Tab-separated table of C-alpha atoms and ligand atoms in Angstrom:
chain	number	residue	atom	x	y	z
A	157	MET	CA	4.740	27.018	-11.765
A	158	GLU	CA	7.242	24.341	-12.693
A	159	LYS	CA	10.027	26.506	-11.313
A	160	ASN	CA	8.336	26.535	-7.896
A	161	VAL	CA	8.134	22.736	-7.953
A	162	GLU	CA	11.839	22.510	-8.762
A	163	ILE	CA	12.763	24.937	-5.978
A	164	PHE	CA	10.672	22.951	-3.529
A	165	ILE	CA	12.170	19.621	-4.594
A	166	GLU	CA	15.726	20.930	-4.471
A	167	LYS	CA	15.197	21.790	-0.808
A	168	ILE	CA	13.744	18.345	-0.121
A	169	ILE	CA	16.773	16.682	-1.747
A	170	GLU	CA	19.179	18.873	0.198
A	171	LYS	CA	17.444	18.064	3.480
A	172	ASN	CA	17.024	14.339	2.799
A	173	PRO	CA	20.150	13.339	0.859
A	174	GLY	CA	20.185	9.986	-0.930
A	175	GLU	CA	16.524	9.204	-0.183
A	176	LYS	CA	15.495	8.690	-3.786
A	177	GLU	CA	12.153	6.966	-3.207
A	178	PHE	CA	11.148	9.724	-0.797
A	179	HIS	CA	12.141	12.396	-3.336
A	180	GLN	CA	10.079	10.575	-5.993
A	181	ALA	CA	6.964	10.417	-3.811
A	182	VAL	CA	7.233	14.066	-2.754
A	183	ARG	CA	7.834	15.219	-6.327
A	184	GLU	CA	4.693	13.489	-7.582
A	185	VAL	CA	2.603	15.248	-4.941
A	186	ALA	CA	4.367	18.603	-5.393
A	187	GLU	CA	3.762	18.602	-9.154
A	188	CYS	CA	0.017	18.483	-8.469
A	189	VAL	CA	-0.212	20.442	-5.250
A	190	VAL	CA	2.213	23.351	-5.803
A	191	PRO	CA	0.125	24.865	-8.637
A	192	PHE	CA	-2.960	24.441	-6.432
A	193	ILE	CA	-1.211	26.165	-3.518
A	194	GLU	CA	-0.260	29.066	-5.783
A	195	LYS	CA	-3.982	29.642	-6.293
A	196	ASN	CA	-4.761	29.213	-2.563
A	197	PRO	CA	-2.350	31.497	-0.716
A	198	ARG	CA	-3.463	30.500	2.777
A	199	TYR	CA	-1.750	27.138	2.271
A	200	LYS	CA	1.342	28.869	0.940
A	201	LYS	CA	1.539	31.280	3.860
A	202	ALA	CA	1.202	28.443	6.376
A	203	LYS	CA	3.943	26.476	4.539
A	204	ILE	CA	1.736	23.416	4.685
A	205	LEU	CA	3.510	21.348	2.028
A	206	GLU	CA	6.917	22.023	3.593
A	207	ARG	CA	5.493	20.930	6.962
A	208	ILE	CA	3.823	17.804	5.541
A	209	ALA	CA	7.126	16.715	3.974
A	210	GLU	CA	8.834	16.769	7.378
A	211	PRO	CA	7.943	13.735	9.551
A	212	GLU	CA	6.507	14.609	12.958
A	213	ARG	CA	8.728	11.933	14.469
A	214	ILE	CA	11.041	9.092	13.394
A	215	VAL	CA	11.986	6.223	15.672
A	216	MET	CA	14.870	3.910	14.737
A	217	PHE	CA	15.901	1.043	16.931
A	218	ARG	CA	18.001	-2.089	17.360
A	219	VAL	CA	16.224	-5.448	17.035
A	220	PRO	CA	18.422	-8.252	18.399
A	221	TRP	CA	17.135	-11.860	18.264
A	222	LEU	CA	18.412	-15.393	18.513
A	223	ASP	CA	18.162	-17.644	15.419
A	224	ASP	CA	17.542	-21.412	15.456
A	225	ASN	CA	21.300	-22.089	15.523
A	226	GLY	CA	21.637	-20.067	18.717
A	227	GLU	CA	23.380	-17.248	16.860
A	228	ILE	CA	22.577	-13.599	17.623
A	229	GLN	CA	21.103	-11.608	14.714
A	230	ILE	CA	20.712	-7.836	14.658
A	231	ASN	CA	18.197	-5.991	12.489
A	232	ARG	CA	17.087	-2.396	12.419
A	233	GLY	CA	13.531	-1.342	13.220
A	234	TYR	CA	11.753	1.879	12.228
A	235	ARG	CA	8.526	3.742	12.773
A	236	ILE	CA	7.887	6.931	10.809
A	237	GLN	CA	5.144	9.023	12.434
A	238	MET	CA	4.524	11.340	9.521
A	239	ASN	CA	1.352	13.311	10.247
A	240	SER	CA	-1.375	13.113	12.899
A	241	ALA	CA	-3.425	16.208	12.025
A	242	ILE	CA	-6.575	14.225	11.191
A	243	GLY	CA	-6.170	11.197	13.457
A	244	PRO	CA	-3.735	8.747	15.080
A	245	TYR	CA	-0.839	7.639	12.870
A	246	LYS	CA	-1.905	4.675	10.757
A	247	GLY	CA	0.064	2.619	8.255
A	248	GLY	CA	1.670	-0.765	7.812
A	249	LEU	CA	4.866	-2.459	8.858
A	250	ARG	CA	7.111	-3.849	6.093
A	251	PHE	CA	9.619	-6.623	6.741
A	252	HIS	CA	11.890	-6.925	3.707
A	253	PRO	CA	15.683	-6.798	3.240
A	254	SER	CA	15.335	-3.684	1.032
A	255	VAL	CA	13.725	-1.635	3.842
A	256	ASN	CA	15.512	1.618	4.627
A	257	LEU	CA	14.632	5.115	5.758
A	258	SER	CA	13.940	6.382	2.237
A	259	ILE	CA	11.460	3.612	1.409
A	260	LEU	CA	9.608	3.994	4.709
A	261	LYS	CA	9.488	7.783	4.417
A	262	PHE	CA	8.040	7.527	0.906
A	263	LEU	CA	5.449	5.054	2.165
A	264	ALA	CA	4.588	7.174	5.221
A	265	PHE	CA	4.282	10.301	3.060
A	266	GLU	CA	1.933	8.523	0.624
A	267	GLN	CA	-0.033	7.187	3.559
A	268	VAL	CA	-0.903	10.690	4.799
A	269	PHE	CA	-2.732	11.504	1.546
A	270	LYS	CA	-4.218	8.041	1.159
A	271	ASN	CA	-5.653	8.014	4.667
A	272	SER	CA	-7.081	11.455	4.155
A	273	LEU	CA	-8.861	10.211	1.008
A	274	THR	CA	-10.571	7.366	2.869
A	275	THR	CA	-12.816	9.887	4.695
A	276	LEU	CA	-11.861	8.218	8.005
A	277	PRO	CA	-9.979	9.971	10.852
A	278	MET	CA	-6.502	8.511	10.364
A	279	GLY	CA	-3.113	10.201	10.209
A	280	GLY	CA	-0.197	8.696	8.289
A	281	GLY	CA	2.708	6.520	9.382
A	282	LYS	CA	4.755	3.542	8.254
A	283	GLY	CA	7.358	1.280	9.778
A	284	GLY	CA	9.204	-1.960	9.461
A	285	SER	CA	12.565	-3.595	9.378
A	286	ASN	CA	15.222	-4.949	7.032
A	287	PHE	CA	14.379	-8.387	8.472
A	288	ASP	CA	13.573	-10.973	5.766
A	289	PRO	CA	10.910	-13.480	6.873
A	290	LYS	CA	11.604	-15.597	3.752
A	291	GLY	CA	13.403	-18.813	4.641
A	292	LYS	CA	13.005	-18.249	8.405
A	293	SER	CA	11.270	-20.763	10.670
A	294	ASP	CA	8.059	-19.795	12.501
A	295	ASN	CA	10.104	-19.771	15.689
A	296	GLU	CA	12.608	-17.296	14.232
A	297	VAL	CA	9.836	-15.045	12.940
A	298	MET	CA	8.261	-15.105	16.413
A	299	LYS	CA	11.561	-14.265	18.136
A	300	PHE	CA	12.114	-11.377	15.755
A	301	CYS	CA	8.546	-10.039	16.167
A	302	GLN	CA	8.806	-10.213	19.957
A	303	SER	CA	12.066	-8.267	19.955
A	304	PHE	CA	10.657	-5.727	17.482
A	305	MET	CA	7.586	-5.122	19.639
A	306	SER	CA	9.684	-4.908	22.817
A	307	GLU	CA	10.770	-1.488	21.567
A	308	LEU	CA	7.841	-0.460	19.352
A	309	TYR	CA	5.244	-0.843	22.126
A	310	ARG	CA	6.254	2.416	23.824
A	311	HIS	CA	5.565	4.432	20.660
A	312	ILE	CA	2.124	3.072	19.691
A	313	GLY	CA	-1.384	2.914	21.155
A	314	PRO	CA	-5.014	2.847	20.039
A	315	ASP	CA	-5.209	6.663	20.109
A	316	THR	CA	-1.565	7.305	19.147
A	317	ASP	CA	-0.376	5.046	16.364
A	318	VAL	CA	-1.939	1.843	15.033
A	319	PRO	CA	0.335	-0.175	12.694
A	320	ALA	CA	-0.839	-2.933	10.305
A	321	GLY	CA	0.720	-5.348	7.792
A	322	ASP	CA	2.504	-4.708	4.509
A	323	ILE	CA	5.072	-6.692	2.513
A	324	GLY	CA	6.348	-9.557	4.685
A	325	VAL	CA	3.889	-8.821	7.493
A	326	GLY	CA	0.732	-10.922	7.287
A	327	GLY	CA	-1.516	-12.659	9.799
A	328	ARG	CA	1.313	-14.694	11.341
A	329	GLU	CA	3.487	-11.664	12.074
A	330	ILE	CA	0.573	-9.524	13.323
A	331	GLY	CA	-0.272	-12.360	15.748
A	332	PHE	CA	3.244	-12.531	17.205
A	333	LEU	CA	3.465	-8.729	17.453
A	334	PHE	CA	0.075	-8.458	19.157
A	335	GLY	CA	0.903	-11.240	21.615
A	336	GLN	CA	4.070	-9.483	22.723
A	337	TYR	CA	2.308	-6.120	23.108
A	338	ARG	CA	-0.398	-7.715	25.230
A	339	LYS	CA	2.183	-9.390	27.443
A	340	ILE	CA	4.303	-6.273	27.966
A	341	CYS	CA	1.433	-3.833	28.478
A	342	ASN	CA	-1.101	-6.154	30.096
A	343	LYS	CA	-3.772	-4.636	27.867
A	344	PHE	CA	-6.033	-6.046	25.181
A	345	THR	CA	-6.586	-3.059	22.898
A	346	GLY	CA	-6.703	-2.389	19.178
A	347	ILE	CA	-3.065	-1.417	18.726
A	348	LEU	CA	-2.691	-3.284	15.436
A	349	THR	CA	-5.053	-4.001	12.564
A	350	GLY	CA	-5.098	-7.084	10.384
A	351	LYS	CA	-5.763	-9.190	13.484
A	352	ALA	CA	-7.353	-12.629	13.229
A	353	LEU	CA	-11.125	-12.789	13.618
A	354	ASN	CA	-11.154	-14.565	16.967
A	355	TRP	CA	-9.058	-11.866	18.678
A	356	GLY	CA	-10.330	-8.535	17.393
A	357	GLY	CA	-9.917	-8.646	13.625
A	358	SER	CA	-12.433	-7.500	11.043
A	359	LEU	CA	-14.105	-9.547	8.358
A	360	ILE	CA	-12.932	-8.441	4.883
A	361	ARG	CA	-9.675	-6.879	6.152
A	362	PRO	CA	-7.498	-9.524	4.432
A	363	GLU	CA	-9.466	-9.059	1.213
A	364	ALA	CA	-9.769	-5.272	1.387
A	365	THR	CA	-6.794	-3.956	-0.580
A	366	GLY	CA	-7.300	-6.323	-3.514
A	367	TYR	CA	-11.082	-5.950	-3.541
A	368	GLY	CA	-10.702	-2.178	-3.248
A	369	ALA	CA	-8.313	-1.999	-6.225
A	370	VAL	CA	-10.886	-3.871	-8.328
A	371	TYR	CA	-13.753	-1.678	-7.084
A	372	PHE	CA	-11.702	1.381	-7.992
A	373	ALA	CA	-11.016	-0.009	-11.495
A	374	GLU	CA	-14.739	-0.626	-11.858
A	375	GLU	CA	-15.505	3.013	-10.993
A	376	MET	CA	-12.900	4.231	-13.486
A	377	LEU	CA	-14.283	1.970	-16.226
A	378	LYS	CA	-17.820	3.276	-15.598
A	379	THR	CA	-16.665	6.747	-16.659
A	380	ARG	CA	-16.108	5.219	-20.109
A	381	ASN	CA	-19.274	3.114	-20.100
A	382	SER	CA	-17.285	-0.052	-19.621
A	383	SER	CA	-16.977	-2.672	-16.864
A	384	ILE	CA	-14.716	-5.371	-15.439
A	385	LYS	CA	-16.778	-8.246	-16.862
A	386	GLY	CA	-15.011	-10.159	-19.599
A	387	LYS	CA	-11.723	-8.275	-19.272
A	388	THR	CA	-8.312	-9.944	-19.350
A	389	CYS	CA	-6.161	-8.771	-16.481
A	390	THR	CA	-2.484	-9.025	-15.606
A	391	VAL	CA	-1.597	-9.073	-11.916
A	392	SER	CA	1.879	-8.924	-10.402
A	393	GLY	CA	2.909	-10.258	-6.999
A	394	SER	CA	1.323	-13.306	-5.404
A	395	GLY	CA	0.867	-12.087	-1.845
A	396	ASN	CA	-2.116	-10.658	-0.018
A	397	VAL	CA	-3.027	-7.920	-2.508
A	398	ALA	CA	-2.555	-10.041	-5.636
A	399	GLN	CA	-4.558	-12.959	-4.244
A	400	TYR	CA	-7.652	-10.964	-3.340
A	401	THR	CA	-7.478	-8.871	-6.502
A	402	ILE	CA	-7.799	-12.114	-8.435
A	403	GLU	CA	-10.589	-13.379	-6.176
A	404	LYS	CA	-12.674	-10.270	-6.853
A	405	LEU	CA	-11.847	-10.318	-10.583
A	406	ASN	CA	-13.187	-13.874	-10.707
A	407	HIS	CA	-16.359	-12.813	-8.830
A	408	LEU	CA	-16.949	-10.080	-11.403
A	409	GLY	CA	-16.395	-12.266	-14.459
A	410	ALA	CA	-12.919	-11.104	-15.505
A	411	LYS	CA	-9.933	-13.330	-16.239
A	412	ALA	CA	-6.611	-12.899	-14.419
A	413	VAL	CA	-3.747	-14.482	-16.358
A	414	THR	CA	-0.513	-13.714	-14.488
A	415	LEU	CA	1.125	-13.824	-11.059
A	416	SER	CA	4.707	-13.168	-10.002
A	417	ASP	CA	7.113	-13.080	-7.089
A	418	SER	CA	10.618	-11.721	-6.690
A	419	SER	CA	11.991	-14.731	-8.630
A	420	GLY	CA	9.779	-14.622	-11.749
A	421	MET	CA	6.279	-14.771	-13.258
A	422	ILE	CA	3.728	-17.266	-14.549
A	423	TYR	CA	1.366	-16.797	-17.505
A	424	ASP	CA	-1.815	-18.858	-17.494
A	425	PRO	CA	-3.840	-17.889	-20.601
A	426	ASP	CA	-6.837	-19.960	-19.429
A	427	GLY	CA	-7.128	-17.802	-16.321
A	428	ILE	CA	-6.410	-18.309	-12.624
A	429	ASP	CA	-9.792	-19.641	-11.548
A	430	GLU	CA	-11.076	-20.242	-8.019
A	431	LYS	CA	-9.437	-23.664	-7.709
A	432	LYS	CA	-6.054	-22.468	-8.937
A	433	LEU	CA	-6.281	-19.448	-6.641
A	434	ALA	CA	-6.905	-21.741	-3.656
A	435	TYR	CA	-3.708	-23.554	-4.634
A	436	VAL	CA	-1.807	-20.222	-4.777
A	437	MET	CA	-3.103	-19.231	-1.323
A	438	GLU	CA	-1.968	-22.522	0.146
A	439	LEU	CA	1.379	-22.306	-1.680
A	440	LYS	CA	2.115	-18.739	-0.605
A	441	ASN	CA	0.423	-18.371	2.782
A	442	ILE	CA	1.024	-21.804	4.288
A	443	LYS	CA	3.790	-23.620	2.435
A	444	ARG	CA	5.576	-20.317	1.733
A	445	GLY	CA	6.732	-21.667	-1.656
A	446	ARG	CA	7.678	-19.992	-4.943
A	447	ILE	CA	5.333	-19.110	-7.825
A	448	GLN	CA	7.400	-21.308	-10.150
A	449	GLU	CA	5.635	-24.278	-8.526
A	450	TYR	CA	2.360	-23.073	-10.107
A	451	SER	CA	3.823	-23.533	-13.581
A	452	GLU	CA	4.900	-27.053	-12.684
A	453	LYS	CA	1.467	-27.952	-11.296
A	454	TYR	CA	-0.608	-26.475	-14.132
A	455	GLY	CA	1.860	-26.823	-17.018
A	456	VAL	CA	1.981	-23.127	-17.875
A	457	GLU	CA	4.804	-20.781	-18.828
A	458	TYR	CA	7.216	-19.554	-16.131
A	459	VAL	CA	9.757	-16.838	-16.857
A	460	SER	CA	12.392	-16.170	-14.239
A	461	ASN	CA	13.388	-12.625	-13.290
A	462	LYS	CA	10.546	-11.126	-15.288
A	463	ARG	CA	7.434	-9.093	-14.510
A	464	PRO	CA	4.175	-9.662	-16.373
A	465	TRP	CA	3.823	-6.362	-18.255
A	466	HIS	CA	4.671	-7.729	-21.720
A	467	ILE	CA	1.564	-9.933	-21.624
A	468	PRO	CA	-1.356	-8.294	-23.505
A	469	CYS	CA	-4.213	-7.267	-21.201
A	470	ASP	CA	-7.155	-4.905	-20.842
A	471	ILE	CA	-6.394	-4.007	-17.224
A	472	ALA	CA	-3.158	-4.211	-15.221
A	473	PHE	CA	-3.066	-4.576	-11.440
A	474	PRO	CA	0.509	-4.058	-10.193
A	475	SER	CA	0.396	-5.654	-6.734
A	476	ALA	CA	4.000	-6.386	-5.749
A	477	THR	CA	6.231	-3.414	-4.957
A	478	GLN	CA	7.434	0.101	-5.821
A	479	ASN	CA	8.846	0.946	-9.268
A	480	GLU	CA	7.881	-2.404	-10.758
A	481	ILE	CA	6.528	-0.818	-13.970
A	482	SER	CA	9.383	0.761	-15.899
A	483	LYS	CA	9.031	3.287	-18.705
A	484	GLU	CA	9.412	0.438	-21.224
A	485	ASP	CA	6.830	-1.676	-19.394
A	486	ALA	CA	4.347	1.219	-19.445
A	487	LYS	CA	4.877	1.677	-23.167
A	488	LYS	CA	4.409	-2.035	-23.781
A	489	LEU	CA	1.168	-2.066	-21.791
A	490	VAL	CA	-0.245	0.847	-23.772
A	491	ASP	CA	0.953	-0.540	-27.124
A	492	ASN	CA	-0.690	-3.878	-26.312
A	493	GLY	CA	-4.056	-2.193	-25.750
A	494	CYS	CA	-4.238	-1.877	-21.959
A	495	ILE	CA	-7.048	0.584	-21.126
A	496	CYS	CA	-6.769	0.745	-17.341
A	497	VAL	CA	-4.145	0.425	-14.584
A	498	SER	CA	-5.278	0.124	-10.969
A	499	GLU	CA	-2.366	0.109	-8.536
A	500	GLY	CA	-2.667	-2.313	-5.619
A	501	ALA	CA	0.984	-1.708	-4.755
A	502	ASN	CA	2.384	1.598	-3.538
A	503	MET	CA	4.100	3.711	-6.232
A	504	PRO	CA	4.606	0.732	-8.575
A	505	THR	CA	5.015	2.893	-11.696
A	506	VAL	CA	8.129	5.001	-12.307
A	507	PRO	CA	7.372	8.695	-13.050
A	508	GLU	CA	8.172	8.326	-16.780
A	509	GLY	CA	5.719	5.407	-16.882
A	510	VAL	CA	3.017	7.526	-15.236
A	511	ASP	CA	3.565	10.174	-17.942
A	512	ILE	CA	3.103	7.519	-20.632
A	513	PHE	CA	-0.226	6.426	-19.084
A	514	LEU	CA	-1.420	10.025	-18.768
A	515	ASP	CA	-0.335	10.941	-22.317
A	516	ALA	CA	-2.095	7.851	-23.686
A	517	ASN	CA	-5.201	8.924	-21.767
A	518	ILE	CA	-5.785	5.484	-20.297
A	519	LEU	CA	-7.570	5.137	-16.948
A	520	TYR	CA	-4.689	5.357	-14.506
A	521	GLY	CA	-5.607	4.823	-10.823
A	522	LEU	CA	-2.589	5.618	-8.692
A	523	GLY	CA	-1.877	3.588	-5.572
A	524	LYS	CA	-2.861	6.161	-3.001
A	525	ALA	CA	-6.398	6.104	-4.374
A	526	ALA	CA	-6.720	2.588	-5.806
A	527	ASN	CA	-5.209	0.680	-2.871
A	528	ALA	CA	-6.738	2.784	-0.080
A	529	GLY	CA	-9.294	0.046	0.611
A	530	GLY	CA	-6.789	-1.757	2.828
A	531	VAL	CA	-6.234	1.060	5.251
A	532	ALA	CA	-9.892	2.073	5.041
A	533	THR	CA	-10.898	-1.370	6.278
A	534	SER	CA	-8.218	-1.135	8.950
A	535	GLY	CA	-10.059	2.032	9.993
A	536	LEU	CA	-13.259	-0.025	10.123
A	537	GLU	CA	-11.447	-2.610	12.271
A	538	MET	CA	-10.455	0.203	14.663
A	539	SER	CA	-14.066	1.395	14.836
A	540	GLN	CA	-15.293	-2.134	15.643
A	541	ASN	CA	-12.585	-2.499	18.327
A	542	SER	CA	-13.656	0.790	19.937
A	543	LEU	CA	-17.323	-0.141	19.814
A	544	LYS	CA	-16.534	-3.703	20.932
A	545	LEU	CA	-18.773	-4.909	18.112
A	546	THR	CA	-18.331	-7.078	15.041
A	547	TRP	CA	-19.919	-6.121	11.761
A	548	THR	CA	-20.965	-8.751	9.228
A	549	ARG	CA	-18.994	-9.536	6.099
A	550	GLU	CA	-21.652	-7.859	3.950
A	551	GLU	CA	-21.661	-4.748	6.135
A	552	VAL	CA	-17.876	-4.275	5.976
A	553	ASP	CA	-17.770	-5.017	2.244
A	554	GLU	CA	-20.525	-2.493	1.595
A	555	ARG	CA	-18.675	0.169	3.617
A	556	LEU	CA	-15.463	-0.621	1.732
A	557	HIS	CA	-17.269	-0.370	-1.600
A	558	ASN	CA	-18.796	2.981	-0.613
A	559	ILE	CA	-15.411	4.322	0.505
A	560	MET	CA	-13.853	3.347	-2.846
A	561	ARG	CA	-16.729	5.126	-4.626
A	562	SER	CA	-16.221	8.228	-2.521
A	563	ILE	CA	-12.456	8.229	-3.192
A	564	HIS	CA	-13.266	8.030	-6.888
A	565	SER	CA	-15.666	10.973	-6.564
A	566	ALA	CA	-13.010	13.005	-4.729
A	567	CYS	CA	-10.570	12.293	-7.584
A	568	ILE	CA	-13.161	13.545	-10.068
A	569	LYS	CA	-13.832	16.669	-8.001
A	570	TYR	CA	-10.205	17.796	-8.082
A	571	GLY	CA	-8.925	15.972	-11.169
A	572	LYS	CA	-11.516	16.553	-13.885
A	573	ASP	CA	-9.745	17.855	-16.924
A	574	GLY	CA	-12.201	18.554	-19.732
A	575	LYS	CA	-13.819	15.229	-20.571
A	576	CYS	CA	-11.120	13.197	-18.792
A	577	VAL	CA	-10.090	12.656	-15.186
A	578	ASN	CA	-6.490	13.026	-14.080
A	579	TYR	CA	-6.563	10.714	-11.047
A	580	VAL	CA	-3.036	11.690	-10.019
A	581	LYS	CA	-3.980	15.322	-9.683
A	582	GLY	CA	-7.385	14.521	-8.194
A	583	ALA	CA	-6.105	12.173	-5.479
A	584	ASN	CA	-3.162	14.325	-4.481
A	585	ILE	CA	-5.137	17.554	-4.181
A	586	ALA	CA	-8.143	15.949	-2.468
A	587	GLY	CA	-5.854	14.195	0.015
A	588	PHE	CA	-3.914	17.392	0.634
A	589	VAL	CA	-6.856	19.725	1.282
A	590	LYS	CA	-8.268	17.820	4.266
A	591	VAL	CA	-4.894	17.496	6.011
A	592	ALA	CA	-3.897	21.065	5.173
A	593	ASP	CA	-7.121	22.530	6.574
A	594	ALA	CA	-6.736	20.480	9.764
A	595	MET	CA	-3.153	21.694	10.182
A	596	ILE	CA	-4.194	25.317	9.765
A	597	ASP	CA	-7.047	24.872	12.273
A	598	GLN	CA	-4.654	23.395	14.836
A	599	GLY	CA	-1.987	26.092	14.617
A	600	LEU	CA	1.764	25.773	14.354
A	601	VAL	CA	2.449	22.352	15.920
B	216	NDP	P1	2.988	-9.629	0.504
B	216	NDP	O1	4.216	-9.719	1.299
B	216	NDP	O2	1.785	-10.405	0.900
B	216	NDP	O3	3.291	-9.967	-1.028
B	216	NDP	C1	4.227	-9.237	-1.744
B	216	NDP	C2	4.388	-9.865	-3.113
B	216	NDP	O4	5.211	-9.028	-3.917
B	216	NDP	C3	5.093	-11.213	-3.047
B	216	NDP	O5	4.645	-12.004	-4.119
B	216	NDP	C4	6.550	-10.815	-3.239
B	216	NDP	O6	7.363	-11.838	-3.761
B	216	NDP	C5	6.425	-9.682	-4.232
B	216	NDP	N1	7.562	-8.766	-4.069
B	216	NDP	C6	7.925	-8.100	-2.940
B	216	NDP	N2	9.016	-7.374	-3.157
B	216	NDP	C7	9.357	-7.578	-4.440
B	216	NDP	C8	10.373	-7.090	-5.258
B	216	NDP	N3	11.306	-6.240	-4.780
B	216	NDP	N4	10.408	-7.499	-6.547
B	216	NDP	C9	9.479	-8.379	-7.039
B	216	NDP	N5	8.467	-8.867	-6.302
B	216	NDP	C10	8.402	-8.474	-5.031
B	216	NDP	O7	2.629	-8.058	0.451
B	216	NDP	P2	1.257	-7.343	0.095
B	216	NDP	O8	0.524	-8.130	-0.929
B	216	NDP	O9	0.586	-6.991	1.356
B	216	NDP	O10	1.779	-5.979	-0.536
B	216	NDP	C11	2.014	-5.811	-1.944
B	216	NDP	C12	2.030	-4.337	-2.284
B	216	NDP	O11	0.768	-3.746	-1.920
B	216	NDP	C13	3.085	-3.502	-1.561
B	216	NDP	O12	3.523	-2.466	-2.425
B	216	NDP	C14	2.318	-2.889	-0.398
B	216	NDP	O13	2.928	-1.704	0.066
B	216	NDP	C15	0.994	-2.610	-1.082
B	216	NDP	N6	-0.154	-2.450	-0.189
B	216	NDP	C16	-0.515	-3.455	0.672
B	216	NDP	C17	-1.591	-3.293	1.500
B	216	NDP	C18	-2.098	-4.380	2.371
B	216	NDP	O14	-3.185	-4.228	2.925
B	216	NDP	N7	-1.412	-5.500	2.505
B	216	NDP	C19	-2.338	-2.002	1.543
B	216	NDP	C20	-1.920	-1.049	0.542
B	216	NDP	C21	-0.857	-1.275	-0.265
B	216	NDP	P3	8.307	-12.697	-2.786
B	216	NDP	O15	7.391	-13.638	-2.098
B	216	NDP	O16	9.286	-13.330	-3.698
B	216	NDP	O17	8.947	-11.695	-1.864
């Protein structure tokens, strides 16, 4: 079996040279899915995995814009339309200086399986730019977004491809992008999700990824007769996902003790309560400041250039970026007694770290299952846009909760291993089967 995985991966590397994040994401899926395909020859004959690993379409484009000094800046824009067998392409836009083809292809590939798991009809895509919104004025961000959409608009549509936010793309950016689309196309349609409430957004969408990661942790803990209540949790990042993870942890009686950004981390042993979280939201979403300021305000420890994984915890919620938990970090977490990891971020744990979690038999909820609540609620936003209706907060939250429960059940269906559940195997195979069957039904396209 392993030999078949290696043969498959070698071909991927040869075809996609230098794209190490993409290789990593495909390998993780192949390690679970190739043995499954060996037992299900119809998938092998149709070369489904080979087809899924090849994007349906990639668009790359120039994004020129004028900065506040009147100087011309040039960024690169991307949209990866990975797979539309079960619905229109769906997946976020990332604006970050590290963005390149490899990172967006890994994210788009993951998105295909994640979206399939949500039970909603959404294909997988991802896009973005190497533009860095940090340190830019609102005017510069608007100019950039307008230029970006001036090209992207011709590739998206409510039944074609519906982007959303990701790192560096929050409510402000979605607003500027939507405004430009509306102006160019003279149409008010649901071509983006994560919109504000007064122009087509859904209640609970901002909260959904963080809440979903906590709901998923709760489901995992139930399998061991445990719960979130009373647990000490470490959280990385301090953006959208981290903020709402902490909000839900507070609702459920847990204590979140860390936050981080790309400059460093804070450790607040008393817990980041509702009041402190409101301060973080203001600091990060409005003032666009650094997490170091939290340590100054509340007199707690700040460590620069460090992630929070050395801090003892019961549950870890990586919520910043890919490969943020190294092999050593994973070992430290396990040695310090961590019993559960629920990934709000995409692919935050390096493969050797994943092996450590699986070997230690802790509850390990990989990103494509644990953070699927975000895109699921984007799917609910699309449904509300189509119906021209608005559901209540309770209604959307209940649907989100049910979707997270059903993703957990799908992981159990395909990942049960004796008394334990291998969520990596479960999520990858469950996500694969739905897309694979749809591709076979639709012929060679
Ligand atoms: P935000 O931009 O709101 O926040 C990102 C946070 O992570 C910031 O605190 C940022 O710090 C930090 N960060 C980003 N890059 C790095 C890095 N290279 N090293 C250290 N810290 C970093 O993004 P989101 O909260 O939306 O996204 C966080 C993660 O969750 C991403 O992996 C994203 O793909 C994933 N995700 C998001 C979803 C969503 O609905 N938003 C849905 C599913 C997954 P700084 O401010 O210094 O840059």
